[in-house]
Short mmCIF file of C-alpha atoms in Angstrom, two decimals:
data_model
loop_
_atom_site.label_atom_id
_atom_site.label_comp_id
_atom_site.label_asym_id
_atom_site.label_seq_id
_atom_site.Cartn_x
_atom_site.Cartn_y
_atom_site.Cartn_z
CA UNK A 1290 98.27 123.78 111.79
CA UNK A 1291 98.17 126.09 114.26
CA UNK A 1292 102.27 127.34 114.34
CA UNK A 1293 103.07 127.33 117.57
CA UNK A 1294 105.43 130.64 119.51
CA UNK A 1295 107.42 127.74 121.37
CA UNK A 1296 107.84 123.82 121.42
CA UNK A 1297 108.99 122.53 124.87
CA UNK A 1298 110.68 119.37 124.86
CA UNK A 1299 110.41 116.83 127.07
CA UNK A 1300 114.41 114.80 127.01
CA UNK A 1301 113.88 111.04 127.96
CA UNK A 1302 112.42 108.82 125.99
CA UNK A 1303 111.68 112.04 123.44
CA UNK A 1304 115.15 113.75 122.47
CA UNK A 1305 116.97 110.22 124.05
CA UNK A 1306 116.64 106.59 123.87
CA UNK A 1307 117.55 106.46 128.03
CA UNK A 1308 114.17 105.39 128.96
CA UNK A 1309 115.16 101.67 128.28
CA UNK A 1310 118.82 101.86 129.37
CA UNK A 1311 117.48 103.53 132.11
CA UNK A 1312 114.63 101.14 133.33
CA UNK A 1313 117.14 98.45 132.72
CA UNK A 1314 120.02 100.14 134.84
CA UNK A 1315 117.68 100.53 137.81
CA UNK A 1316 116.39 96.87 137.63
CA UNK A 1317 119.53 95.37 138.01
CA UNK A 1318 120.87 97.91 141.18
CA UNK A 1319 117.71 97.08 142.76
CA UNK A 1320 118.57 93.44 142.50
CA UNK A 1321 121.51 93.50 144.34
CA UNK A 1322 120.74 94.90 147.32
CA UNK A 1323 118.10 92.75 147.28
CA UNK A 1324 114.99 94.96 146.16
CA UNK A 1325 112.81 93.52 143.11
CA UNK A 1326 110.93 96.23 140.88
CA UNK A 1327 108.64 94.85 138.61
CA UNK A 1328 108.40 96.13 135.35
CA UNK A 1329 105.08 97.53 135.69
CA UNK A 1330 107.03 99.91 138.60
CA UNK A 1331 109.33 101.31 136.79
CA UNK A 1332 107.37 102.72 133.59
CA UNK A 1333 105.14 104.36 136.46
CA UNK A 1334 108.26 106.35 136.92
CA UNK A 1335 108.70 108.54 133.96
CA UNK A 1336 108.18 111.23 133.53
CA UNK A 1337 108.42 112.02 137.65
CA UNK A 1338 111.06 113.64 139.11
CA UNK A 1339 113.24 111.91 142.06
CA UNK A 1340 111.17 113.36 144.66
CA UNK A 1341 107.66 112.09 143.17
CA UNK A 1342 109.76 108.48 142.10
CA UNK A 1343 111.62 108.76 145.28
CA UNK A 1344 108.18 108.41 147.36
CA UNK A 1345 106.26 106.12 145.00
CA UNK A 1346 109.81 103.86 145.65
CA UNK A 1347 109.71 104.06 149.09
CA UNK A 1348 105.92 103.49 149.29
CA UNK A 1349 107.01 99.82 147.30
CA UNK A 1350 109.72 98.96 148.47
CA UNK A 1351 109.91 100.40 152.72
CA UNK A 1352 111.29 102.58 153.89
CA UNK A 1353 114.44 101.03 154.81
CA UNK A 1354 115.20 100.70 150.78
CA UNK A 1355 118.88 102.51 150.04
CA UNK A 1356 117.58 104.06 147.42
CA UNK A 1357 120.59 106.41 147.02
CA UNK A 1358 122.51 103.22 146.42
CA UNK A 1359 120.47 101.82 144.24
CA UNK A 1360 120.53 105.56 142.30
CA UNK A 1361 124.52 105.11 142.44
CA UNK A 1362 125.37 101.81 140.85
CA UNK A 1363 122.10 102.58 138.62
CA UNK A 1364 124.24 104.86 137.71
CA UNK A 1365 127.68 102.94 137.24
CA UNK A 1366 125.38 100.20 134.91
CA UNK A 1367 125.03 103.79 133.01
CA UNK A 1368 127.91 104.67 132.18
CA UNK A 1369 129.28 101.45 131.68
CA UNK A 1370 126.67 101.53 128.32
CA UNK A 1371 127.40 105.17 127.52
CA UNK A 1372 130.91 104.31 127.07
CA UNK A 1373 130.34 100.59 125.09
CA UNK A 1374 126.63 102.30 123.00
CA UNK A 1375 127.36 106.16 123.21
CA UNK A 1376 123.81 108.12 123.97
CA UNK A 1377 121.10 107.37 121.62
CA UNK A 1378 120.04 109.97 120.19
CA UNK A 1379 116.27 109.83 118.53
CA UNK A 1380 115.66 109.73 114.58
CA UNK A 1381 114.04 113.66 113.57
CA UNK A 1382 115.55 115.43 116.97
CA UNK A 1383 117.95 117.80 114.46
CA UNK A 1384 116.12 117.60 111.90
CA UNK A 1385 113.29 119.13 113.77
CA UNK A 1386 115.45 121.71 115.68
CA UNK A 1387 116.99 122.54 112.26
CA UNK A 1388 113.19 123.41 110.94
CA UNK A 1389 112.28 125.46 114.84
CA UNK A 1390 115.94 127.55 114.33
CA UNK A 1391 114.97 128.37 110.67
CA UNK A 1392 110.90 129.69 111.32
CA UNK A 1393 112.45 131.49 114.16
CA UNK A 1394 110.33 128.74 116.57
CA UNK A 1395 111.43 129.38 120.39
CA UNK A 1396 112.95 126.20 121.72
CA UNK A 1397 112.91 124.51 125.38
CA UNK A 1398 113.56 121.62 127.36
CA UNK A 1399 111.44 120.98 130.35
CA UNK A 1400 113.09 117.70 131.70
CA UNK A 1401 112.01 115.84 135.12
CA UNK A 1402 115.54 114.68 135.34
CA UNK A 1403 118.34 116.77 137.17
CA UNK A 1404 120.26 119.70 135.62
CA UNK A 1405 122.84 118.42 135.62
CA UNK A 1406 121.78 115.30 133.15
CA UNK A 1407 120.45 117.29 131.22
CA UNK A 1408 123.28 119.65 129.96
CA UNK A 1409 125.86 116.43 130.25
CA UNK A 1410 123.15 114.05 127.35
CA UNK A 1411 123.32 118.25 125.24
CA UNK A 1412 127.16 117.76 125.53
CA UNK A 1413 127.59 114.26 124.70
CA UNK A 1414 124.72 114.59 121.73
CA UNK A 1415 126.35 118.28 120.09
CA UNK A 1416 123.05 119.83 121.28
CA UNK A 1417 124.65 122.37 123.47
CA UNK A 1418 123.27 126.04 123.06
CA UNK A 1419 120.40 124.67 120.31
CA UNK A 1420 117.59 125.39 122.67
CA UNK A 1421 116.62 128.86 123.93
CA UNK A 1422 116.22 127.72 127.70
CA UNK A 1423 116.18 125.27 129.82
CA UNK A 1424 114.12 123.95 133.24
CA UNK A 1425 114.53 120.90 135.22
CA UNK A 1426 112.96 118.61 137.63
CA UNK A 1427 114.56 119.05 140.28
CA UNK A 1428 113.80 123.50 139.97
CA UNK A 1429 109.36 122.80 140.88
CA UNK A 1430 108.19 122.25 143.49
CA UNK A 1431 105.79 119.48 141.40
CA UNK A 1432 106.53 116.95 139.14
CA UNK A 1433 104.43 115.98 135.86
CA UNK A 1434 101.77 115.16 136.48
CA UNK A 1435 101.32 118.73 137.88
CA UNK A 1436 101.73 121.52 134.79
CA UNK A 1437 103.74 123.45 136.97
CA UNK A 1438 107.08 122.85 134.87
CA UNK A 1439 104.72 123.29 131.82
CA UNK A 1440 103.60 126.07 132.77
CA UNK A 1441 107.00 127.83 134.08
CA UNK A 1442 108.35 127.38 130.84
CA UNK A 1443 105.18 129.25 128.93
CA UNK A 1444 105.48 132.23 131.84
CA UNK A 1445 109.58 132.89 130.82
CA UNK A 1446 108.51 133.65 127.46
CA UNK A 1447 105.43 135.54 128.06
CA UNK A 1448 104.28 133.06 125.51
CA UNK A 1449 100.21 131.62 126.00
CA UNK A 1450 99.20 128.59 126.57
CA UNK A 1451 97.67 127.96 123.29
CA UNK A 1452 100.47 129.04 121.50
CA UNK A 1453 102.98 126.98 122.61
CA UNK A 1454 103.17 123.00 121.86
CA UNK A 1455 104.72 119.37 123.63
CA UNK A 1456 106.53 117.53 122.33
CA UNK A 1457 106.09 114.19 124.62
CA UNK A 1458 106.19 110.15 124.92
CA UNK A 1459 104.98 109.65 129.26
CA UNK A 1460 101.68 109.69 130.02
CA UNK A 1461 102.88 111.58 132.99
CA UNK A 1462 104.32 114.40 130.46
CA UNK A 1463 100.91 113.83 128.55
CA UNK A 1464 98.57 114.91 131.82
CA UNK A 1465 101.05 117.74 132.23
CA UNK A 1466 100.51 119.29 129.34
CA UNK A 1467 97.31 118.60 128.49
CA UNK A 1468 96.46 120.11 132.95
CA UNK A 1469 98.02 123.01 131.05
CA UNK A 1470 95.56 123.12 128.35
CA UNK A 1471 98.51 123.61 126.16
CA UNK A 1472 98.50 121.22 123.35
CA UNK A 1473 100.91 118.61 123.33
CA UNK A 1474 101.90 115.79 120.28
CA UNK A 1475 102.84 112.18 121.73
CA UNK A 1476 105.74 110.26 120.13
CA UNK A 1477 105.93 107.03 122.30
CA UNK A 1478 108.44 105.23 123.25
CA UNK A 1479 108.45 102.68 125.81
CA UNK A 1480 104.63 101.93 125.98
CA UNK A 1481 101.90 103.36 123.77
CA UNK A 1482 99.18 105.13 126.09
CA UNK A 1483 95.75 103.86 126.43
CA UNK A 1484 92.12 105.73 124.86
CA UNK A 1485 92.32 108.29 127.23
CA UNK A 1486 95.47 109.88 127.33
CA UNK A 1487 95.47 108.76 123.39
CA UNK A 1488 92.53 110.88 123.55
CA UNK A 1489 94.32 114.09 125.76
CA UNK A 1490 96.99 114.99 122.79
CA UNK A 1491 96.87 117.04 119.43
CA UNK A 1492 98.16 113.64 117.64
CA UNK A 1493 100.37 110.94 118.36
CA UNK A 1494 103.32 110.26 115.67
CA UNK A 1495 105.98 107.61 115.43
CA UNK A 1496 108.46 110.27 115.22
CA UNK A 1497 110.25 114.05 115.76
CA UNK A 1498 110.53 113.68 111.61
CA UNK A 1499 106.36 113.45 111.79
CA UNK A 1500 106.28 116.15 113.61
CA UNK A 1501 108.23 118.71 111.43
CA UNK A 1502 105.92 117.34 108.64
CA UNK A 1503 102.86 118.19 110.83
CA UNK A 1504 104.23 121.74 111.25
CA UNK A 1505 105.02 122.05 107.82
CA UNK A 1506 101.57 121.46 107.42
CA UNK A 1507 99.85 118.64 105.02
CA UNK A 1508 98.94 119.45 101.93
CA UNK A 1509 96.99 116.66 100.21
CA UNK A 1510 94.73 117.57 97.57
CA UNK A 1511 92.53 114.89 97.84
CA UNK A 1512 90.38 113.22 100.48
CA UNK A 1513 89.37 109.37 100.75
CA UNK A 1514 87.16 109.20 104.48
CA UNK A 1515 86.52 105.00 105.08
CA UNK A 1516 82.48 105.79 105.95
CA UNK A 1517 82.10 103.18 109.26
CA UNK A 1518 83.84 103.51 111.84
CA UNK A 1519 85.02 106.99 110.05
CA UNK A 1520 82.49 109.34 109.67
CA UNK A 1521 78.99 107.60 111.21
CA UNK A 1522 79.64 105.78 115.08
CA UNK A 1523 78.04 102.23 112.93
CA UNK A 1524 80.62 99.68 114.63
CA UNK A 1525 79.80 100.40 117.64
CA UNK A 1526 76.53 100.25 116.34
CA UNK A 1527 76.32 96.26 114.33
CA UNK A 1528 77.98 94.23 117.19
CA UNK A 1529 74.50 93.63 118.06
CA UNK A 1530 72.74 93.55 114.99
CA UNK A 1531 75.26 90.86 113.80
CA UNK A 1532 75.56 89.48 117.22
CA UNK A 1533 71.35 88.76 117.44
CA UNK A 1534 71.30 87.22 113.54
CA UNK A 1535 73.96 84.65 114.51
CA UNK A 1536 72.17 83.75 118.27
CA UNK A 1537 68.53 83.68 115.36
CA UNK A 1538 70.72 81.49 113.59
CA UNK A 1539 72.05 79.55 115.76
CA UNK A 1540 75.78 80.38 115.91
CA UNK A 1541 77.41 81.68 119.33
CA UNK A 1542 78.92 85.49 117.10
CA UNK A 1543 80.93 87.10 119.85
CA UNK A 1544 82.17 90.62 120.11
CA UNK A 1545 85.96 89.60 119.01
CA UNK A 1546 84.92 87.86 116.15
CA UNK A 1547 82.75 90.94 115.59
CA UNK A 1548 86.25 93.02 116.14
CA UNK A 1549 87.87 91.19 113.17
CA UNK A 1550 85.42 91.95 111.21
CA UNK A 1551 85.85 95.53 111.19
CA UNK A 1552 87.02 96.93 107.65
CA UNK A 1553 85.97 94.27 105.10
CA UNK A 1554 83.29 92.87 103.26
CA UNK A 1555 82.11 90.64 100.92
CA UNK A 1556 84.95 87.83 100.74
CA UNK A 1557 87.10 88.02 103.61
CA UNK A 1558 84.67 88.77 105.64
CA UNK A 1559 82.97 85.43 104.37
CA UNK A 1560 86.12 83.56 104.41
CA UNK A 1561 86.85 84.93 108.70
CA UNK A 1562 83.39 83.57 109.30
CA UNK A 1563 83.13 80.28 107.46
CA UNK A 1564 86.33 79.59 109.55
CA UNK A 1565 84.45 80.32 112.55
CA UNK A 1566 81.35 78.83 112.08
CA UNK A 1567 82.57 75.56 109.65
CA UNK A 1568 81.86 75.48 106.08
CA UNK A 1569 77.65 74.51 106.04
CA UNK A 1570 77.66 78.28 107.33
CA UNK A 1571 75.00 80.13 105.51
CA UNK A 1572 77.16 83.91 105.28
CA UNK A 1573 74.39 85.14 102.58
CA UNK A 1574 71.27 84.31 105.06
CA UNK A 1575 73.08 85.96 108.14
CA UNK A 1576 74.26 89.14 106.65
CA UNK A 1577 70.94 89.99 104.88
CA UNK A 1578 68.91 89.66 108.61
CA UNK A 1579 72.38 91.42 110.11
CA UNK A 1580 72.12 93.93 107.56
CA UNK A 1581 68.19 94.44 107.92
CA UNK A 1582 68.32 94.95 111.79
CA UNK A 1583 71.46 97.94 111.76
CA UNK A 1584 68.75 99.47 109.12
CA UNK A 1585 66.02 99.17 111.52
CA UNK A 1586 68.10 100.77 114.03
CA UNK A 1587 69.53 103.52 111.92
CA UNK A 1588 65.98 104.51 110.30
CA UNK A 1589 64.25 104.52 114.08
CA UNK A 1590 67.33 106.06 116.11
CA UNK A 1591 68.93 107.89 113.63
CA UNK A 1592 71.93 107.39 112.28
CA UNK A 1593 75.68 109.11 114.95
CA UNK A 1594 77.54 111.13 113.59
CA UNK A 1595 81.07 111.39 114.50
CA UNK A 1596 82.82 114.12 116.67
CA UNK A 1597 84.48 116.63 114.27
CA UNK A 1598 82.95 115.69 111.22
CA UNK A 1599 81.69 118.49 109.70
CA UNK A 1600 84.40 121.14 111.13
CA UNK A 1601 86.46 118.84 108.93
CA UNK A 1602 84.67 118.46 105.62
CA UNK A 1603 84.08 121.98 105.96
CA UNK A 1604 87.66 122.77 106.67
CA UNK A 1605 88.68 121.09 103.69
CA UNK A 1606 85.22 122.47 101.22
CA UNK A 1607 87.86 126.02 102.45
CA UNK A 1608 91.00 124.11 101.78
CA UNK A 1609 89.53 122.89 98.16
CA UNK A 1610 90.63 119.92 98.91
CA UNK A 1611 88.56 117.21 96.46
CA UNK A 1612 86.78 114.63 99.22
CA UNK A 1613 85.81 110.25 98.00
CA UNK A 1614 84.62 107.86 100.07
CA UNK A 1615 86.53 104.62 99.71
CA UNK A 1616 85.15 101.96 101.74
CA UNK A 1617 84.19 98.58 102.03
CA UNK A 1618 80.92 98.94 102.04
CA UNK A 1619 77.82 98.88 99.29
CA UNK A 1620 78.34 101.82 96.91
CA UNK A 1621 74.00 101.62 97.79
CA UNK A 1622 74.60 101.60 101.57
CA UNK A 1623 76.75 104.69 101.22
CA UNK A 1624 74.60 106.37 99.01
CA UNK A 1625 71.75 105.77 101.95
CA UNK A 1626 74.17 107.20 104.97
CA UNK A 1627 74.89 110.06 103.09
CA UNK A 1628 71.60 111.24 102.40
CA UNK A 1629 70.04 110.63 105.91
CA UNK A 1630 73.03 112.30 107.98
CA UNK A 1631 72.88 115.33 104.94
CA UNK A 1632 76.83 115.17 103.64
CA UNK A 1633 75.84 114.54 100.15
CA UNK A 1634 77.14 117.91 99.31
CA UNK A 1635 80.26 117.27 100.84
CA UNK A 1636 81.93 114.33 98.60
CA UNK A 1637 82.29 114.51 95.01
CA UNK A 1638 82.51 110.82 94.33
CA UNK A 1639 82.46 106.87 96.41
CA UNK A 1640 83.90 104.12 96.10
CA UNK A 1641 81.99 101.28 97.47
CA UNK A 1642 83.11 97.49 98.40
CA UNK A 1643 80.87 96.50 95.44
CA UNK A 1644 82.33 98.66 92.63
CA UNK A 1645 86.44 96.87 92.84
CA UNK A 1646 86.86 93.22 92.75
CA UNK A 1647 88.92 93.19 95.91
CA UNK A 1648 88.40 94.83 99.64
CA UNK A 1649 90.61 96.16 102.04
CA UNK A 1650 93.03 94.99 103.69
CA UNK A 1651 93.52 94.88 99.44
CA UNK A 1652 94.74 98.63 98.14
CA UNK A 1653 91.78 98.80 95.02
CA UNK A 1654 89.20 100.66 97.08
CA UNK A 1655 92.00 103.20 97.31
CA UNK A 1656 93.48 103.20 94.37
CA UNK A 1657 90.20 103.48 92.57
CA UNK A 1658 89.18 106.42 94.30
CA UNK A 1659 92.62 108.68 93.28
CA UNK A 1660 92.02 107.68 89.80
CA UNK A 1661 89.04 109.38 90.18
CA UNK A 1662 89.73 112.52 90.09
CA UNK A 1663 93.31 111.62 87.98
CA UNK A 1664 95.74 112.45 91.20
CA UNK A 1665 99.28 110.86 91.84
CA UNK A 1666 98.52 108.18 94.56
CA UNK A 1667 100.87 110.15 97.30
CA UNK A 1668 98.77 113.98 96.64
CA UNK A 1669 96.23 111.51 98.40
CA UNK A 1670 95.57 111.11 102.42
CA UNK A 1671 93.47 107.91 103.69
CA UNK A 1672 91.33 108.68 106.04
CA UNK A 1673 90.38 105.93 108.24
CA UNK A 1674 89.74 103.94 111.78
CA UNK A 1675 90.26 100.35 111.26
CA UNK A 1676 93.99 97.85 110.44
CA UNK A 1677 92.39 96.52 107.82
CA UNK A 1678 92.67 100.34 106.29
CA UNK A 1679 95.68 101.44 107.18
CA UNK A 1680 96.68 98.21 105.64
CA UNK A 1681 95.19 99.28 102.15
CA UNK A 1682 96.60 102.42 102.35
CA UNK A 1683 99.77 100.92 102.84
CA UNK A 1684 99.16 98.82 100.15
CA UNK A 1685 98.39 101.61 97.69
CA UNK A 1686 101.54 103.79 99.08
CA UNK A 1687 98.47 106.49 99.99
CA UNK A 1688 99.36 107.99 103.86
CA UNK A 1689 97.56 106.97 106.16
CA UNK A 1690 95.75 109.12 109.26
CA UNK A 1691 94.08 106.62 111.67
CA UNK A 1692 91.39 107.32 114.13
CA UNK A 1693 90.99 104.51 116.23
CA UNK A 1694 87.28 103.74 116.51
CA UNK A 1695 86.16 100.36 118.75
CA UNK A 1696 90.25 99.23 118.76
CA UNK A 1697 93.05 100.98 120.12
CA UNK A 1698 95.89 100.06 118.05
CA UNK A 1699 99.34 99.91 118.47
CA UNK A 1700 102.49 101.22 117.56
CA UNK A 1701 103.29 98.94 114.20
CA UNK A 1702 100.10 100.58 113.06
CA UNK A 1703 101.00 104.21 113.95
CA UNK A 1704 104.54 103.40 112.92
CA UNK A 1705 102.12 102.58 109.10
CA UNK A 1706 100.33 106.33 109.49
CA UNK A 1707 100.63 109.68 109.74
CA UNK A 1708 99.39 110.50 113.06
CA UNK A 1709 96.80 109.30 115.58
CA UNK A 1710 94.39 111.77 116.42
CA UNK A 1711 90.79 110.92 118.86
CA UNK A 1712 88.73 112.87 116.92
CA UNK A 1713 88.57 114.27 112.79
CA UNK A 1714 88.00 118.16 114.26
CA UNK A 1715 91.50 117.56 115.75
CA UNK A 1716 92.42 117.37 111.73
CA UNK A 1717 90.38 119.99 110.16
CA UNK A 1718 93.34 121.86 112.91
CA UNK A 1719 96.60 120.14 111.37
CA UNK A 1720 95.68 120.92 108.37
CA UNK A 1721 96.93 124.15 105.25
#
C-alpha cells in the first residue's frame, strides 16, 4: 500500500487492552453511588475526551451525578487491576513500532485520554521514547469524532493528510479520521462496527500484526476470485427470483433462508432447503425455475458490477498476478457472466462448482485453482464475500481478503481473514 510518512496511533483499545477493564471499573464505581451506567452508554464514551464524556454522562445520569467521585473510585479499581494483572499490550504493537522505526516513518499518539494517563501507560509498557509526538485529549477543544486531534498531528509534522495513516479501534476515532480525510485502518476491540463505519476505513484487520503486513505489501502470485456477491451484485439480485420461484411452487421462502445459501451450491444448498421444507422438496425443479428468473432479470437489466472491480483487475494485471475464478456457480454460468460483463480477458482460468467434488465451505474449488497454475497455496490469495468462502479458504490454507456483501460478518471471521475491505478498489490501492 501507499507508504505513509506518518502513522497516528489511538491508545486505549488500540495499543493497550484497557477499554474493557476501564468500562467494567466505571460501571462498578457508578453502581456504588447509586447510578447505573449501561453497557450501551459505556460504549458510547469510547474515543471521547473528558469534556465530551462528561456532557454525555450528565445528560444520561443527571446534573447531580457525582462524576468526580465516580471517576476517583473507578481509578482505584483500575489500580487494583494493574497491580494484579499489569497493563495488557495489544499483540503486534512492539513489532509494528520496530518496523516503522526501521522504515523511517514518524509515529504519534493522538488519544482522548489525559497526558498523565498516556505517560503512565507508556512507562508501564516500557514504550517511553518510542513516539515522535504525543497529543492528549485535554489539549484540544473538540473531541473525537471531530478530526481536530488528528489534523493537529499532521500540521505538527507538516504532513499532508493523504500521507498519514490513522490506526483506530473506536467508532468515534474512525469518524474523526474520515472527517479529516485521513486514511484509517480499524483494529476492532470491544465493538465490531456496523457497515456505515466499516465503509469509512481503508481496511479492517484483526491485529496490529496485520497492519504491519499491509504496510509491507501483499504480493500474491495468483488471485482467486469468488464471483457472486464479490465481482457482481448477484447475491442481492437473486433473492427476489429465489423467493418468487419458491412461492410459485408453494414454499414460504424468506430472505433469512436465502442468506443461508450464500456461498453454497449443489449438495449443501439442497441439504439446507430440504431441512427447511421437508424431504419431498423438489430442489432441482425449483432451482431451475429460480435460475431462469434470475437469467431473465440479468438479460433484461444487465449484470451489476461491484465497485472497484475493474480497478483491481487492472492493478493485478500491472503486477503480473494471474487471476482465476473459483466459484460455486457452474462453469457455464461463470463464462456467461464474464462474457456479458466484458471481463473475460482478465482471467486465465475458471473453476466452477461443477468441476469439483465438494462445494464451499469445503476447499476443493480453491485448491484446484492453485493447481491450475502450479503455485503453492500460500502464494495465492482468495477474494471472498461469504462466510462459506472464508471457511473454505482457511481449510485450504490460503490467505483470504473479505469484501462483505449481503451480510456484515463478525470478529470471528475477521480473525480468519487477512482483512475486511468495503470495496475491491481499496484492495487495488493496498496491493504491491
